[in-house]
Amino acid sequence: MAERIHPLQVASLLLQYPDEPRREAAAEIAEVEIAPGPAAADRRLRELSAWYASRPLAELERAYVDAFDFTKQCSLHLTYHVHGDRRQRGLALLELKGAYRDAGFEPPAAELPDFLPLMLEFAAIAPGDAGLDLLEDNRVSIELVRAGLKRERSPFAPALDAIVACLGRLNARKLSRIRRLAAEGPPAGEPTAPQPFSV
């Protein structure tokens, strides 16, 4: 019987900064069963894994930096998309830590709890629907990252397609919020005193 791996764990692997062990793990995806999950997620993850495994590490590193480090709209830190750098983001991060701990999962101190690959790992192993519920709570941000990657024609876009395929249908309220944030961007920071303008 083939080894089995959750689709959200595959997406997590492919959305972390590339290194040689991850590249080797991506090559092994062809030999494992990706389950449980829809066929659309399986197909997109296998396509991305094959691309990932076939590229030199330096090329993967460049593609990753281009996708996630230069464009704020594609940030994998999900609370940024809905809160910007305002105080509410700090509260949202605390709530995420609480959700992890309530499910018996201690988030690593070296990473913010809203880092999408971390949330995907949690969703794959959390008891019941706790992990999927957490992703659904952050669906607006996930959809914004997905749209940004598609707009930039990023090779990493299939990972977001696979994540969305594992979630439910978008409701009208979330769709409206996605459209508004896509047009306006994340909220600006807290009001501050006017800064002098200079050239």
GROMACS .gro file of N, CA, C and O in nm, residues 2-77:
model
  304
    2ALA      N    1   0.055   0.221  -0.086
    2ALA     CA    2   0.134   0.342  -0.099
    2ALA      C    3   0.126   0.426   0.028
    2ALA      O    4   0.024   0.426   0.098
    3GLU      N    5   0.235   0.494   0.058
    3GLU     CA    6   0.234   0.588   0.169
    3GLU      C    7   0.130   0.696   0.140
    3GLU      O    8   0.106   0.731   0.025
    4ARG      N    9   0.072   0.750   0.247
    4ARG     CA   10  -0.035   0.849   0.231
    4ARG      C   11   0.006   0.979   0.297
    4ARG      O   12   0.063   0.979   0.406
    5ILE      N   13  -0.023   1.092   0.232
    5ILE     CA   14   0.007   1.223   0.288
    5ILE      C   15  -0.111   1.317   0.263
    5ILE      O   16  -0.175   1.312   0.158
    6HIS      N   17  -0.140   1.397   0.362
    6HIS     CA   18  -0.253   1.490   0.352
    6HIS      C   19  -0.221   1.600   0.251
    6HIS      O   20  -0.108   1.650   0.247
    7PRO      N   21  -0.317   1.639   0.168
    7PRO     CA   22  -0.289   1.744   0.068
    7PRO      C   23  -0.241   1.875   0.129
    7PRO      O   24  -0.159   1.944   0.069
    8LEU      N   25  -0.290   1.908   0.248
    8LEU     CA   26  -0.248   2.034   0.309
    8LEU      C   27  -0.103   2.027   0.357
    8LEU      O   28  -0.034   2.129   0.361
    9GLN      N   29  -0.055   1.906   0.389
    9GLN     CA   30   0.086   1.891   0.423
    9GLN      C   31   0.174   1.907   0.300
    9GLN      O   32   0.284   1.963   0.308
   10VAL      N   33   0.126   1.857   0.186
   10VAL     CA   34   0.201   1.875   0.061
   10VAL      C   35   0.208   2.025   0.028
   10VAL      O   36   0.315   2.077  -0.006
   11ALA      N   37   0.095   2.094   0.039
   11ALA     CA   38   0.093   2.238   0.011
   11ALA      C   39   0.188   2.312   0.106
   11ALA      O   40   0.260   2.403   0.065
   12SER      N   41   0.189   2.272   0.233
   12SER     CA   42   0.279   2.333   0.330
   12SER      C   43   0.425   2.317   0.289
   12SER      O   44   0.503   2.412   0.292
   13LEU      N   45   0.461   2.196   0.251
   13LEU     CA   46   0.597   2.168   0.206
   13LEU      C   47   0.637   2.261   0.092
   13LEU      O   48   0.745   2.321   0.092
   14LEU      N   49   0.549   2.274  -0.007
   14LEU     CA   50   0.580   2.349  -0.129
   14LEU      C   51   0.576   2.500  -0.109
   14LEU      O   52   0.625   2.574  -0.195
   15LEU      N   53   0.519   2.545   0.003
   15LEU     CA   54   0.511   2.690   0.028
   15LEU      C   55   0.612   2.738   0.132
   15LEU      O   56   0.607   2.853   0.174
   16GLN      N   57   0.706   2.652   0.169
   16GLN     CA   58   0.814   2.693   0.257
   16GLN      C   59   0.938   2.724   0.173
   16GLN      O   60   0.952   2.676   0.060
   17TYR      N   61   1.028   2.803   0.231
   17TYR     CA   62   1.148   2.842   0.156
   17TYR      C   63   1.222   2.716   0.110
   17TYR      O   64   1.248   2.626   0.190
   18PRO      N   65   1.254   2.707  -0.016
   18PRO     CA   66   1.313   2.583  -0.070
   18PRO      C   67   1.451   2.551  -0.011
   18PRO      O   68   1.533   2.640   0.012
   19ASP      N   69   1.472   2.424   0.012
   19ASP     CA   70   1.605   2.372   0.044
   19ASP      C   71   1.615   2.233  -0.019
   19ASP      O   72   1.518   2.184  -0.077
   20GLU      N   73   1.731   2.172  -0.011
   20GLU     CA   74   1.750   2.044  -0.079
   20GLU      C   75   1.661   1.934  -0.022
   20GLU      O   76   1.601   1.858  -0.100
   21PRO      N   77   1.645   1.922   0.111
   21PRO     CA   78   1.554   1.819   0.161
   21PRO      C   79   1.409   1.838   0.112
   21PRO      O   80   1.340   1.739   0.082
   22ARG      N   81   1.363   1.962   0.102
   22ARG     CA   82   1.226   1.985   0.052
   22ARG      C   83   1.217   1.949  -0.097
   22ARG      O   84   1.115   1.896  -0.142
   23ARG      N   85   1.321   1.979  -0.169
   23ARG     CA   86   1.323   1.945  -0.312
   23ARG      C   87   1.317   1.792  -0.329
   23ARG      O   88   1.245   1.740  -0.414
   24GLU      N   89   1.391   1.721  -0.245
   24GLU     CA   90   1.388   1.574  -0.250
   24GLU      C   91   1.252   1.521  -0.208
   24GLU      O   92   1.201   1.425  -0.268
   25ALA      N   93   1.192   1.583  -0.107
   25ALA     CA   94   1.058   1.540  -0.062
   25ALA      C   95   0.955   1.563  -0.173
   25ALA      O   96   0.864   1.481  -0.192
   26ALA      N   97   0.968   1.674  -0.246
   26ALA     CA   98   0.876   1.702  -0.356
   26ALA      C   99   0.886   1.594  -0.463
   26ALA      O  100   0.786   1.553  -0.523
   27ALA      N  101   1.008   1.544  -0.487
   27ALA     CA  102   1.027   1.439  -0.587
   27ALA      C  103   0.957   1.310  -0.546
   27ALA      O  104   0.910   1.234  -0.631
   28GLU      N  105   0.944   1.287  -0.415
   28GLU     CA  106   0.882   1.164  -0.366
   28GLU      C  107   0.729   1.169  -0.371
   28GLU      O  108   0.664   1.065  -0.355
   29ILE      N  109   0.672   1.287  -0.393
   29ILE     CA  110   0.526   1.300  -0.396
   29ILE      C  111   0.465   1.212  -0.506
   29ILE      O  112   0.355   1.160  -0.492
   30ALA      N  113   0.539   1.192  -0.614
   30ALA     CA  114   0.488   1.109  -0.724
   30ALA      C  115   0.459   0.966  -0.679
   30ALA      O  116   0.376   0.897  -0.739
   31GLU      N  117   0.524   0.921  -0.571
   31GLU     CA  118   0.511   0.782  -0.525
   31GLU      C  119   0.411   0.765  -0.412
   31GLU      O  120   0.391   0.653  -0.365
   32VAL      N  121   0.348   0.874  -0.366
   32VAL     CA  122   0.258   0.862  -0.251
   32VAL      C  123   0.115   0.895  -0.289
   32VAL      O  124   0.088   0.961  -0.390
   33GLU      N  125   0.024   0.850  -0.206
   33GLU     CA  126  -0.117   0.883  -0.222
   33GLU      C  127  -0.144   1.014  -0.149
   33GLU      O  128  -0.107   1.030  -0.033
   34ILE      N  129  -0.206   1.108  -0.218
   34ILE     CA  130  -0.242   1.236  -0.156
   34ILE      C  131  -0.389   1.225  -0.116
   34ILE      O  132  -0.478   1.221  -0.202
   35ALA      N  133  -0.413   1.215   0.015
   35ALA     CA  134  -0.550   1.193   0.063
   35ALA      C  135  -0.558   1.228   0.212
   35ALA      O  136  -0.456   1.227   0.281
   36PRO      N  137  -0.678   1.259   0.261
   36PRO     CA  138  -0.804   1.272   0.187
   36PRO      C  139  -0.811   1.408   0.119
   36PRO      O  140  -0.743   1.502   0.162
   37GLY      N  141  -0.891   1.419   0.018
   37GLY     CA  142  -0.906   1.546  -0.050
   37GLY      C  143  -0.961   1.526  -0.189
   37GLY      O  144  -0.963   1.415  -0.242
   38PRO      N  145  -1.003   1.635  -0.251
   38PRO     CA  146  -1.061   1.627  -0.385
   38PRO      C  147  -0.957   1.600  -0.493
   38PRO      O  148  -0.838   1.629  -0.474
   39ALA      N  149  -1.003   1.549  -0.605
   39ALA     CA  150  -0.913   1.519  -0.717
   39ALA      C  151  -0.843   1.645  -0.767
   39ALA      O  152  -0.727   1.640  -0.809
   40ALA      N  153  -0.912   1.759  -0.761
   40ALA     CA  154  -0.851   1.884  -0.807
   40ALA      C  155  -0.728   1.918  -0.726
   40ALA      O  156  -0.627   1.965  -0.780
   41ALA      N  157  -0.732   1.896  -0.594
   41ALA     CA  158  -0.617   1.924  -0.509
   41ALA      C  159  -0.502   1.830  -0.544
   41ALA      O  160  -0.386   1.873  -0.558
   42ASP      N  161  -0.533   1.702  -0.559
   42ASP     CA  162  -0.432   1.603  -0.595
   42ASP      C  163  -0.362   1.642  -0.725
   42ASP      O  164  -0.238   1.644  -0.733
   43ARG      N  165  -0.439   1.678  -0.825
   43ARG     CA  166  -0.382   1.712  -0.957
   43ARG      C  167  -0.291   1.834  -0.949
   43ARG      O  168  -0.179   1.832  -1.001
   44ARG      N  169  -0.336   1.939  -0.884
   44ARG     CA  170  -0.257   2.063  -0.876
   44ARG      C  171  -0.128   2.041  -0.796
   44ARG      O  172  -0.021   2.092  -0.833
   45LEU      N  173  -0.137   1.964  -0.688
   45LEU     CA  174  -0.018   1.940  -0.605
   45LEU      C  175   0.083   1.852  -0.677
   45LEU      O  176   0.204   1.872  -0.665
   46ARG      N  177   0.036   1.756  -0.754
   46ARG     CA  178   0.129   1.671  -0.830
   46ARG      C  179   0.200   1.752  -0.939
   46ARG      O  180   0.320   1.735  -0.963
   47GLU      N  181   0.126   1.841  -1.005
   47GLU     CA  182   0.187   1.927  -1.107
   47GLU      C  183   0.297   2.014  -1.045
   47GLU      O  184   0.408   2.024  -1.098
   48LEU      N  185   0.263   2.077  -0.932
   48LEU     CA  186   0.359   2.167  -0.868
   48LEU      C  187   0.478   2.088  -0.813
   48LEU      O  188   0.593   2.132  -0.826
   49SER      N  189   0.453   1.972  -0.755
   49SER     CA  190   0.562   1.890  -0.700
   49SER      C  191   0.660   1.848  -0.810
   49SER      O  192   0.781   1.851  -0.790
   50ALA      N  193   0.606   1.811  -0.926
   50ALA     CA  194   0.692   1.770  -1.037
   50ALA      C  195   0.778   1.886  -1.085
   50ALA      O  196   0.898   1.871  -1.111
   51TRP      N  197   0.717   2.004  -1.095
   51TRP     CA  198   0.793   2.124  -1.135
   51TRP      C  199   0.902   2.153  -1.031
   51TRP      O  200   1.018   2.176  -1.065
   52TYR      N  201   0.863   2.152  -0.905
   52TYR     CA  202   0.953   2.185  -0.793
   52TYR      C  203   1.073   2.090  -0.792
   52TYR      O  204   1.188   2.134  -0.779
   53ALA      N  205   1.046   1.961  -0.807
   53ALA     CA  206   1.154   1.861  -0.800
   53ALA      C  207   1.248   1.869  -0.920
   53ALA      O  208   1.364   1.828  -0.910
   54SER      N  209   1.199   1.922  -1.031
   54SER     CA  210   1.280   1.924  -1.154
   54SER      C  211   1.369   2.048  -1.167
   54SER      O  212   1.451   2.056  -1.258
   55ARG      N  213   1.352   2.144  -1.077
   55ARG     CA  214   1.427   2.268  -1.089
   55ARG      C  215   1.550   2.270  -0.999
   55ARG      O  216   1.546   2.217  -0.888
   56PRO      N  217   1.658   2.334  -1.044
   56PRO     CA  218   1.775   2.351  -0.956
   56PRO      C  219   1.736   2.434  -0.835
   56PRO      O  220   1.647   2.520  -0.842
   57LEU      N  221   1.802   2.410  -0.723
   57LEU     CA  222   1.767   2.479  -0.599
   57LEU      C  223   1.776   2.631  -0.614
   57LEU      O  224   1.689   2.703  -0.566
   58ALA      N  225   1.878   2.680  -0.682
   58ALA     CA  226   1.892   2.825  -0.697
   58ALA      C  227   1.774   2.886  -0.771
   58ALA      O  228   1.727   2.996  -0.738
   59GLU      N  229   1.723   2.814  -0.870
   59GLU     CA  230   1.605   2.863  -0.944
   59GLU      C  231   1.482   2.864  -0.854
   59GLU      O  232   1.401   2.958  -0.857
   60LEU      N  233   1.467   2.760  -0.772
   60LEU     CA  234   1.354   2.755  -0.679
   60LEU      C  235   1.360   2.871  -0.579
   60LEU      O  236   1.259   2.934  -0.548
   61GLU      N  237   1.478   2.897  -0.529
   61GLU     CA  238   1.495   3.006  -0.432
   61GLU      C  239   1.457   3.140  -0.494
   61GLU      O  240   1.387   3.221  -0.432
   62ARG      N  241   1.502   3.164  -0.618
   62ARG     CA  242   1.468   3.289  -0.686
   62ARG      C  243   1.318   3.299  -0.708
   62ARG      O  244   1.257   3.404  -0.685
   63ALA      N  245   1.256   3.190  -0.752
   63ALA     CA  246   1.112   3.190  -0.777
   63ALA      C  247   1.034   3.216  -0.648
   63ALA      O  248   0.933   3.288  -0.648
   64TYR      N  249   1.080   3.160  -0.538
   64TYR     CA  250   1.013   3.178  -0.409
   64TYR      C  251   1.022   3.323  -0.364
   64TYR      O  252   0.922   3.383  -0.323
   65VAL      N  253   1.142   3.378  -0.370
   65VAL     CA  254   1.161   3.519  -0.329
   65VAL      C  255   1.078   3.611  -0.418
   65VAL      O  256   1.012   3.703  -0.369
   66ASP      N  257   1.078   3.586  -0.548
   66ASP     CA  258   0.998   3.668  -0.640
   66ASP      C  259   0.850   3.660  -0.605
   66ASP      O  260   0.778   3.760  -0.612
   67ALA      N  261   0.804   3.541  -0.567
   67ALA     CA  262   0.661   3.522  -0.540
   67ALA      C  263   0.619   3.584  -0.408
   67ALA      O  264   0.513   3.649  -0.400
   68PHE      N  265   0.698   3.566  -0.303
   68PHE     CA  266   0.648   3.596  -0.168
   68PHE      C  267   0.718   3.711  -0.096
   68PHE      O  268   0.663   3.763   0.001
   69ASP      N  269   0.837   3.749  -0.140
   69ASP     CA  270   0.910   3.852  -0.065
   69ASP      C  271   0.901   3.991  -0.126
   69ASP      O  272   0.924   4.089  -0.057
   70PHE      N  273   0.868   4.001  -0.254
   70PHE     CA  274   0.867   4.131  -0.319
   70PHE      C  275   0.727   4.190  -0.335
   70PHE      O  276   0.712   4.307  -0.367
   71THR      N  277   0.625   4.111  -0.313
   71THR     CA  278   0.487   4.157  -0.335
   71THR      C  279   0.407   4.134  -0.209
   71THR      O  280   0.380   4.019  -0.173
   72LYS      N  281   0.368   4.242  -0.141
   72LYS     CA  282   0.294   4.228  -0.016
   72LYS      C  283   0.161   4.156  -0.037
   72LYS      O  284   0.113   4.087   0.052
   73GLN      N  285   0.103   4.169  -0.155
   73GLN     CA  286  -0.026   4.104  -0.183
   73GLN      C  287  -0.013   3.951  -0.179
   73GLN      O  288  -0.113   3.882  -0.173
   74CYS      N  289   0.110   3.901  -0.185
   74CYS     CA  290   0.131   3.756  -0.183
   74CYS      C  291   0.195   3.709  -0.053
   74CYS      O  292   0.242   3.595  -0.044
   75SER      N  293   0.195   3.793   0.048
   75SER     CA  294   0.254   3.755   0.176
   75SER      C  295   0.186   3.631   0.232
   75SER      O  296   0.063   3.619   0.233
   76LEU      N  297   0.266   3.539   0.283
   76LEU     CA  298   0.212   3.417   0.343
   76LEU      C  299   0.176   3.436   0.489
   76LEU      O  300   0.131   3.342   0.555
   77HIS      N  301   0.193   3.556   0.541
   77HIS     CA  302   0.149   3.589   0.677
   77HIS      C  303   0.008   3.647   0.664
   77HIS      O  304  -0.011   3.764   0.630
   0.00000   0.00000   0.00000
